[in-house]
Amino acid sequence: MSPEDNEAAVGERLHRRGWRKAFTVEEMVAGWAWLVGQVERGYEDDVEEYVNELSCRTWLHEAWLLLDDRTVLLWTGRIEELDRRFRAATADDDGVALDRFHRIPPPELWWWRRHPRVLVGDLGRALRPLL
């Protein structure tokens, strides 16, 4: 199976597990990059959108367990860079702030246990009283 076929098969498999469509790694890395950039600048949308945007990183986590080694090797550096930036732009609160709005997944999904350091807009108004 080619890497492209493997990636498509993984996208379909995750879609059958409940993801709204058969995403590609490129789509979800782009989504993660977009969210990281927004968090660095100050994420202004509401909590529901924020947790929806966090899901792109969750998809990548699930896909990594299923993808072939070549695809993983190709994208790991970019994802690790984005993860570092996200950690720098967020504070770890063990999920306390987001837990009021969304069930927090297990600890290995660490991005759910962090909130933006810069609290602005609707998200800031929702989270600030909880911190």
Short mmCIF file of C-alpha atoms in Angstrom, two decimals:
data_model
loop_
_atom_site.label_atom_id
_atom_site.label_comp_id
_atom_site.label_asym_id
_atom_site.label_seq_id
_atom_site.Cartn_x
_atom_site.Cartn_y
_atom_site.Cartn_z
CA MET A 1 0.00 0.00 0.00
CA SER A 2 1.39 3.41 -0.93
CA PRO A 3 1.63 6.18 1.69
CA GLU A 4 -1.17 8.05 -0.08
CA ASP A 5 -3.38 4.95 -0.01
CA ASN A 6 -2.55 4.39 3.66
CA GLU A 7 -3.40 7.98 4.51
CA ALA A 8 -6.71 7.77 2.63
CA ALA A 9 -7.53 4.46 4.36
CA VAL A 10 -6.76 5.98 7.77
CA GLY A 11 -8.95 8.99 6.96
CA GLU A 12 -11.81 6.66 6.01
CA ARG A 13 -11.29 4.50 9.10
CA LEU A 14 -11.46 7.53 11.39
CA HIS A 15 -14.51 8.79 9.51
CA ARG A 16 -16.24 5.47 10.24
CA ARG A 17 -15.29 5.94 13.91
CA GLY A 18 -17.25 9.18 14.01
CA TRP A 19 -15.16 11.97 12.51
CA ARG A 20 -17.38 14.06 10.25
CA LYS A 21 -15.40 13.26 7.09
CA ALA A 22 -12.31 11.43 5.87
CA PHE A 23 -9.73 14.10 6.65
CA THR A 24 -6.15 14.08 5.39
CA VAL A 25 -3.06 14.64 7.49
CA GLU A 26 -2.38 17.83 5.53
CA GLU A 27 -5.84 19.21 6.38
CA MET A 28 -5.47 18.49 10.06
CA VAL A 29 -1.91 19.80 10.30
CA ALA A 30 -3.15 22.98 8.61
CA GLY A 31 -5.99 23.19 11.13
CA TRP A 32 -3.58 22.73 14.03
CA ALA A 33 -1.25 25.38 12.57
CA TRP A 34 -4.17 27.80 12.21
CA LEU A 35 -5.27 27.26 15.82
CA VAL A 36 -1.73 27.64 17.16
CA GLY A 37 -1.39 30.94 15.29
CA GLN A 38 -4.72 32.17 16.65
CA VAL A 39 -3.78 31.21 20.21
CA GLU A 40 -0.44 33.01 19.87
CA ARG A 41 -2.24 36.19 18.76
CA GLY A 42 -5.10 35.83 21.24
CA TYR A 43 -7.96 33.45 20.42
CA GLU A 44 -11.14 35.53 20.35
CA ASP A 45 -13.90 33.08 19.40
CA ASP A 46 -16.05 31.23 21.95
CA VAL A 47 -15.35 28.12 24.00
CA GLU A 48 -17.37 25.84 21.72
CA GLU A 49 -15.29 26.86 18.71
CA TYR A 50 -12.07 26.53 20.69
CA VAL A 51 -12.80 22.94 21.72
CA ASN A 52 -13.91 22.19 18.16
CA GLU A 53 -10.57 23.52 16.89
CA LEU A 54 -8.65 21.41 19.44
CA SER A 55 -10.15 18.35 17.78
CA CYS A 56 -7.77 18.64 14.84
CA ARG A 57 -4.88 17.75 17.18
CA THR A 58 -6.93 14.86 18.57
CA TRP A 59 -7.47 13.54 15.02
CA LEU A 60 -3.70 13.68 14.44
CA HIS A 61 -3.11 11.74 17.66
CA GLU A 62 -5.55 9.03 16.59
CA ALA A 63 -4.20 8.90 13.04
CA TRP A 64 -0.59 8.54 14.23
CA LEU A 65 -1.44 5.14 15.68
CA LEU A 66 -2.65 3.95 12.26
CA LEU A 67 -0.45 5.67 9.67
CA ASP A 68 2.54 4.09 7.95
CA ASP A 69 6.05 4.99 9.11
CA ARG A 70 6.86 7.13 6.06
CA THR A 71 3.86 9.43 6.59
CA VAL A 72 4.58 9.72 10.29
CA LEU A 73 8.22 10.58 9.59
CA LEU A 74 7.22 13.14 6.98
CA TRP A 75 4.89 15.09 9.32
CA THR A 76 6.31 14.56 12.81
CA GLY A 77 8.74 17.49 12.71
CA ARG A 78 6.01 19.96 11.71
CA ILE A 79 3.62 18.69 14.38
CA GLU A 80 6.31 18.79 17.07
CA GLU A 81 7.10 22.41 16.10
CA LEU A 82 3.42 23.34 16.36
CA ASP A 83 3.12 21.50 19.68
CA ARG A 84 6.08 23.49 21.08
CA ARG A 85 4.49 26.75 19.97
CA PHE A 86 1.13 25.74 21.46
CA ARG A 87 2.74 24.87 24.79
CA ALA A 88 4.54 28.24 24.82
CA ALA A 89 1.30 30.13 24.08
CA THR A 90 -0.81 28.25 26.63
CA ALA A 91 -0.86 27.51 30.35
CA ASP A 92 -1.34 24.06 31.84
CA ASP A 93 -4.26 23.95 34.25
CA ASP A 94 -4.90 20.17 34.06
CA GLY A 95 -8.09 20.91 32.15
CA VAL A 96 -9.82 22.77 34.97
CA ALA A 97 -11.01 25.70 32.83
CA LEU A 98 -12.25 23.70 29.83
CA ASP A 99 -13.78 20.95 31.97
CA ARG A 100 -16.71 23.24 32.78
CA PHE A 101 -17.60 23.29 29.09
CA HIS A 102 -16.39 19.98 27.67
CA ARG A 103 -15.48 16.55 29.05
CA ILE A 104 -11.69 16.46 29.18
CA PRO A 105 -10.09 13.41 27.49
CA PRO A 106 -7.35 11.29 29.08
CA PRO A 107 -4.00 12.90 30.05
CA GLU A 108 -2.14 11.76 26.92
CA LEU A 109 -4.26 14.32 25.04
CA TRP A 110 -2.37 17.08 26.83
CA TRP A 111 -3.65 19.94 24.60
CA TRP A 112 -7.06 19.62 26.27
CA ARG A 113 -5.46 20.47 29.62
CA ARG A 114 -4.17 23.85 28.53
CA HIS A 115 -5.74 27.23 27.90
CA PRO A 116 -4.38 30.29 26.08
CA ARG A 117 -2.12 32.53 28.17
CA VAL A 118 -3.61 35.58 26.45
CA LEU A 119 -7.30 35.58 27.33
CA VAL A 120 -9.27 37.83 24.99
CA GLY A 121 -12.66 37.85 23.31
CA ASP A 122 -15.43 35.41 24.12
CA LEU A 123 -13.02 32.67 25.18
CA GLY A 124 -11.28 35.02 27.58
CA ARG A 125 -14.55 36.17 29.10
CA ALA A 126 -15.62 32.56 29.61
CA LEU A 127 -12.35 31.27 31.08
CA ARG A 128 -11.04 34.24 33.09
CA PRO A 129 -13.49 33.79 36.04
CA LEU A 130 -12.48 30.10 36.31
CA LEU A 131 -8.75 30.72 36.62
#
